[in-house]
Short mmCIF file of C-alpha atoms in Angstrom, two decimals:
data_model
loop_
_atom_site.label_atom_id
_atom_site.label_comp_id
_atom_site.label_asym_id
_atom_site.label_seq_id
_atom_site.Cartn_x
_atom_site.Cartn_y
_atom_site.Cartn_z
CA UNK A 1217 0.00 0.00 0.00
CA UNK A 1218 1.33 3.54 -0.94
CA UNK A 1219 2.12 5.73 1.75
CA UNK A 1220 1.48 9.38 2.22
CA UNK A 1221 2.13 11.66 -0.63
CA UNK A 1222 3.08 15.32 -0.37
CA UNK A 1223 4.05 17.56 -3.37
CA UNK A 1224 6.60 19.58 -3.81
CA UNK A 1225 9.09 17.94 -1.91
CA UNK A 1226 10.93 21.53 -1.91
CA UNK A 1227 9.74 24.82 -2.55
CA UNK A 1228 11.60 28.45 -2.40
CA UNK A 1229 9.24 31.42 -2.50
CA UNK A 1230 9.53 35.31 -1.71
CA UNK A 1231 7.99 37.67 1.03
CA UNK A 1232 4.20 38.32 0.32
CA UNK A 1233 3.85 35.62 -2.22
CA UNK A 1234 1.02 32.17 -1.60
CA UNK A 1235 1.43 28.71 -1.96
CA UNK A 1236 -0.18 25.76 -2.16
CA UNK A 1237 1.05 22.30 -0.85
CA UNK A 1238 -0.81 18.93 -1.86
CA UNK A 1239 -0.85 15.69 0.64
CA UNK A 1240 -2.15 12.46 -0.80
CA UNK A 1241 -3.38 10.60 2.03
CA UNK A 1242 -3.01 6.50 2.31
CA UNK A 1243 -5.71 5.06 0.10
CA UNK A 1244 -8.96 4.31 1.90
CA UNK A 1245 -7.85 7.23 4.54
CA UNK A 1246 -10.37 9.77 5.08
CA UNK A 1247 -8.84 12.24 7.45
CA UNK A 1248 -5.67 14.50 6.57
CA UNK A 1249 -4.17 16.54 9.22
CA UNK A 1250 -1.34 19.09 8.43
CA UNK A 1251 1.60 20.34 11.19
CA UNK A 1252 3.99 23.03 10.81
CA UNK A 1253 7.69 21.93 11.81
CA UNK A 1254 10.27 24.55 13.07
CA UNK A 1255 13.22 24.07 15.28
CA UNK A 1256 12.49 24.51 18.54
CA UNK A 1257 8.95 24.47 18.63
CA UNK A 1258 8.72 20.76 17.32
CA UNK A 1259 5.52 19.78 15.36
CA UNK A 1260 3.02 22.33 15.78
CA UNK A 1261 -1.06 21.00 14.81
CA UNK A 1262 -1.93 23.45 11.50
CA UNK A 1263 -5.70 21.58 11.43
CA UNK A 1264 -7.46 18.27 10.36
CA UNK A 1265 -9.55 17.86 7.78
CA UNK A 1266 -11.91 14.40 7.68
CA UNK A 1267 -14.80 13.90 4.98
CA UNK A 1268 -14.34 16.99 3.60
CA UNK A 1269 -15.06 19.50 6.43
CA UNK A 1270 -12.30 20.78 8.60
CA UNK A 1271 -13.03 19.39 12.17
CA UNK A 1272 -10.17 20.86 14.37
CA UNK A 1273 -7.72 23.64 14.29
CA UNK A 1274 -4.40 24.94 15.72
CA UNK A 1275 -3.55 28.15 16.84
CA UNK A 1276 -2.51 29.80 12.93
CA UNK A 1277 -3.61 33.14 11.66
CA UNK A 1278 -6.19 32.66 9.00
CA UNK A 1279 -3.09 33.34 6.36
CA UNK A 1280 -3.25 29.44 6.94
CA UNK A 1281 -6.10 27.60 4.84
CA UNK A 1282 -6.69 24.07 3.91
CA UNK A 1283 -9.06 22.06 1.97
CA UNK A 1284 -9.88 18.39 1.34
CA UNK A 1285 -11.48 16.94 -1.48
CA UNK A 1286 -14.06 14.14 -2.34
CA UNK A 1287 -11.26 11.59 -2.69
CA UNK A 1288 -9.41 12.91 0.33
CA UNK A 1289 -6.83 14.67 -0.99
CA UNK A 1290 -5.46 17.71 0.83
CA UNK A 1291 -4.35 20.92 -0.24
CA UNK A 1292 -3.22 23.44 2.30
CA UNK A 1293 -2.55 27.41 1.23
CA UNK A 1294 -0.27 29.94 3.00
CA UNK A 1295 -0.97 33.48 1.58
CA UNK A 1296 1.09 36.72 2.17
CA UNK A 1297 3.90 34.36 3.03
CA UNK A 1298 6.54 35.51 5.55
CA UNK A 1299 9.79 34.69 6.59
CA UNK A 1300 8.88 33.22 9.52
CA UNK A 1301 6.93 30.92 7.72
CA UNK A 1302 10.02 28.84 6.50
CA UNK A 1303 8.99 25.37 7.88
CA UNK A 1304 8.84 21.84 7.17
CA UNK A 1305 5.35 21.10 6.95
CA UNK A 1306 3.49 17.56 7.19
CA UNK A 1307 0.67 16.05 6.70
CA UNK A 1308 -0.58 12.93 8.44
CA UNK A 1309 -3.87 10.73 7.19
CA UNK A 1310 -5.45 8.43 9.74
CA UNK A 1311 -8.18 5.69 8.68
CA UNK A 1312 -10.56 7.70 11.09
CA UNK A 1313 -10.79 10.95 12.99
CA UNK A 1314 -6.94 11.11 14.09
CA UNK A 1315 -6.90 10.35 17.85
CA UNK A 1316 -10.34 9.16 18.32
CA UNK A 1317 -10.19 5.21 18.85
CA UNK A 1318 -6.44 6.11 18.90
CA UNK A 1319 -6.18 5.55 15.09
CA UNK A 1320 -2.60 6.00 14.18
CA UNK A 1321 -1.85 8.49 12.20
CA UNK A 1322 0.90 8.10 9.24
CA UNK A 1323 2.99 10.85 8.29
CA UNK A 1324 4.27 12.12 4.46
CA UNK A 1325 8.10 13.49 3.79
CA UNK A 1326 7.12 16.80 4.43
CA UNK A 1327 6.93 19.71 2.44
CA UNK A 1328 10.10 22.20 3.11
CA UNK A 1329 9.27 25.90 2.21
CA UNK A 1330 11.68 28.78 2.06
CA UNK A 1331 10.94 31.78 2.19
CA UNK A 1332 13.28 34.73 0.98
CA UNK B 1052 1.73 27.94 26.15
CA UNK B 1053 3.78 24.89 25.64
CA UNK B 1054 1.57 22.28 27.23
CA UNK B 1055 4.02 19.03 26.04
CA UNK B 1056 7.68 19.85 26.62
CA UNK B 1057 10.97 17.95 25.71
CA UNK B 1058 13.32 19.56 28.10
CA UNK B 1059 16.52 18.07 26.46
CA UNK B 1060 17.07 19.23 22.65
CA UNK B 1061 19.89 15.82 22.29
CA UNK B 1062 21.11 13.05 23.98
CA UNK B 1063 23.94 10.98 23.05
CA UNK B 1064 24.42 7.52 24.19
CA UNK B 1065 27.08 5.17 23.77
CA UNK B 1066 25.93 1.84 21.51
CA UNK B 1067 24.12 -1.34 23.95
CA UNK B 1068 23.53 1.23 27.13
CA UNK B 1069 20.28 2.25 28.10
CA UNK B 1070 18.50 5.77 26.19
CA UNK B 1071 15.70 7.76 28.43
CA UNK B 1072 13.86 10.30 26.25
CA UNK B 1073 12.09 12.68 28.73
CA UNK B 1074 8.97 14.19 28.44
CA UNK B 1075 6.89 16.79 30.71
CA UNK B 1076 3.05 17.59 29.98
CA UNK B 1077 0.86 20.61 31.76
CA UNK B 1078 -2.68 19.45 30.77
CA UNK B 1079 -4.29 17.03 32.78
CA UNK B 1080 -6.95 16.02 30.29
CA UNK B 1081 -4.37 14.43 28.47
CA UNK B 1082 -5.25 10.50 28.21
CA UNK B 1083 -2.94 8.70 25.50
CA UNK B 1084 0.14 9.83 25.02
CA UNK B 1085 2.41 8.06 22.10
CA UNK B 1086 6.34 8.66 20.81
CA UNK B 1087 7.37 9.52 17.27
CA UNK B 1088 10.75 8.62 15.99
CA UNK B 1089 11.64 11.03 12.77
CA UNK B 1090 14.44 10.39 10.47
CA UNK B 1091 16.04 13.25 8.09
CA UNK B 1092 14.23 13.68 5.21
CA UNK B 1093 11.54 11.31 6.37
CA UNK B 1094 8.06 11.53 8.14
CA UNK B 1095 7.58 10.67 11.75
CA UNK B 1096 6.60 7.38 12.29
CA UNK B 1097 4.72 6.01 15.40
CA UNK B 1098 6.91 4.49 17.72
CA UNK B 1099 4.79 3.04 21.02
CA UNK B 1100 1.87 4.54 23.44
CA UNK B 1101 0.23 4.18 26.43
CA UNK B 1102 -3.00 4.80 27.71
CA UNK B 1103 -3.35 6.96 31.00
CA UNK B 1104 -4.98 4.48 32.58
CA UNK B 1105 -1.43 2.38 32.63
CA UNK B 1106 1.61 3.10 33.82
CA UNK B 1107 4.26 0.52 31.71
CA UNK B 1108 4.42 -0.13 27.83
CA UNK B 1109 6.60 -2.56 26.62
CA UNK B 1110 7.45 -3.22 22.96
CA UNK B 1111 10.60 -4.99 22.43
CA UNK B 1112 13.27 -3.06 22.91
CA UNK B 1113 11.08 0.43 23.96
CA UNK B 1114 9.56 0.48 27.48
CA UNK B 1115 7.13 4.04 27.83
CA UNK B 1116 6.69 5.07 31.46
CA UNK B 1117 3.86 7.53 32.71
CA UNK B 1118 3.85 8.98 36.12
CA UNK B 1119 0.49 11.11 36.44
CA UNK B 1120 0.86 12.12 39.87
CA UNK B 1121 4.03 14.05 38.42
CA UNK B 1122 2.54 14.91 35.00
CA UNK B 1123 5.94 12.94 33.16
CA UNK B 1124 6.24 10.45 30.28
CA UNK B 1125 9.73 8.57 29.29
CA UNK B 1126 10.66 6.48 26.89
CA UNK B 1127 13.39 3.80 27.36
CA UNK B 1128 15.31 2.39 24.51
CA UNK B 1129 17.57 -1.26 25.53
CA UNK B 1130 20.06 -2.04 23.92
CA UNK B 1131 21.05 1.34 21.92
CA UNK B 1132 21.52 0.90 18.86
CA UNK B 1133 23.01 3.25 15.83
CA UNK B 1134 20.05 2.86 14.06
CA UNK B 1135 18.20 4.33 16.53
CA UNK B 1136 20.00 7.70 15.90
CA UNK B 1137 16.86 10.00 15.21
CA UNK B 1138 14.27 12.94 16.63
CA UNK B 1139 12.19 11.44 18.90
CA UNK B 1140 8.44 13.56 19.37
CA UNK B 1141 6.25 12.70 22.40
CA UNK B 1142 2.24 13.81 21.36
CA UNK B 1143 -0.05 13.53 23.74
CA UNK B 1144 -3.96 13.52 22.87
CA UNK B 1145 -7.04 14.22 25.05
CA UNK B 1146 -9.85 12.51 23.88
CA UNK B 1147 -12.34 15.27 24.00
CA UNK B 1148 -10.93 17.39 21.34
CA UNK B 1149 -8.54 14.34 19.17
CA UNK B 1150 -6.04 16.99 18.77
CA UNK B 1151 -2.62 15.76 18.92
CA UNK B 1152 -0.15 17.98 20.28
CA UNK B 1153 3.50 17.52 20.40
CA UNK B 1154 6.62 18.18 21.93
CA UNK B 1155 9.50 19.80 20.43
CA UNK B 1156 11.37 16.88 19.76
CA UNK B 1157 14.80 15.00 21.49
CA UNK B 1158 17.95 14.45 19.03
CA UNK B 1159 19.00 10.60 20.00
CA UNK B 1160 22.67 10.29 19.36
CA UNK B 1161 23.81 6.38 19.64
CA UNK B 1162 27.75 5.93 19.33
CA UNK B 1163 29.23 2.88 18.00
#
């Protein structure tokens, strides 16, 4: 079974530009959670999308969007980026609702964004 | 607010001795707590967990600990081995809100 996706593996970007990041979750997953990595403040919970709808969400400013689609699929959007923003970011899919019934959650490469 | 902390950014440990990975948590509501190992380059993968209703974990070579009384979570690792050179994130979840939230992460040095 194919594990979790994420596209672009590596992406360099400027002050006040977007981006978009894609996660591809395990087939037959149905919820897609996305963290923010930075050294020093470990893996910080961006929010978790499951059937579609968003159902939690970390402490981001709203600069921070996701989205999932019908075949779970993930896309998550950073607009106005900033420097600070430079991160590693994850995604994790999870048969169920991550945590509930403690179902494990499996974690992509990562995304690593520059910004410059 | 930090409410999972790794107090120790790295640990080395010399190759066949014992490695204890530290973690502290503020939130009480906290009731399953698990460990992440994370290579370079590589997502984290899920290690081991334990329940708050327990106190031991074993899984071959990894033993988790929880003390609730003093709010602290370890993870033992016999033998070391150089494979096990990695990050190593402690999450803890409460089962209200599913949210996982993590620590900042322990660099796990094993010598050969």
């Amino acid at each position: 079974k194919a594990g979790v996706t994420q596209t672009p593996r590596y992406l360099i970007k400027t002050r006040g530009q977007q981006v978009t990041l894609s996660c591809s979750p395990i087939s037959g997953h149905r919820s897609v959670s996305w963290y923010q990595q930075t050294p020093g403040q470990g893996l910080q919970f961006l929010f978790e999308y499951f059937s579609e709808t968003q159902r939690n969400k970390g402490n981001f400013p709203g600069r921070f969007s996701g989205r999932q689609f019908s075949n779970s699929r993930s896309e998550m959007n950073v607009s106005t980026l900033e420097l600070g923003d430079s991160a590693l970011y994850l995604c994790a899919s999870s048969l169920g609702i991550a945590g509930a019934h403690y179902n494990e959650q499996f974690f992509g490469p990562g995304t690593r964004l520059t910004v410059l | 607010d930090q409410q999972v902390k790794q107090n120790s950014p790295s640990l080395s440990v010399q190759e066949g001795r014992i490695s204890i990975l530290n973690c502290d948590y503020t939130n009480s509501m906290f009731d399953y707590f698990l460990w992440y190992k994370k290579y370079p380059a590589e997502g984290p993968t899920f290690l081991i967990s334990i329940s708050s209703i327990k106190d031991k974990n074993e899984d071959g070579r990894f033993t988790v600990f929880l003390n609730k009384s003093a709010k602290h979570l370890s993870l033992h690792i016999v033998p070391s081995q150089p494979g096990d050179s990695a990050v190593y994130f402690c999450a803890a979840i409460t089962s209200g809100t599913y949210k996982y939230i993590f620590g900042t992460g322990t660099r796990l040095k094993v010598l050969a």
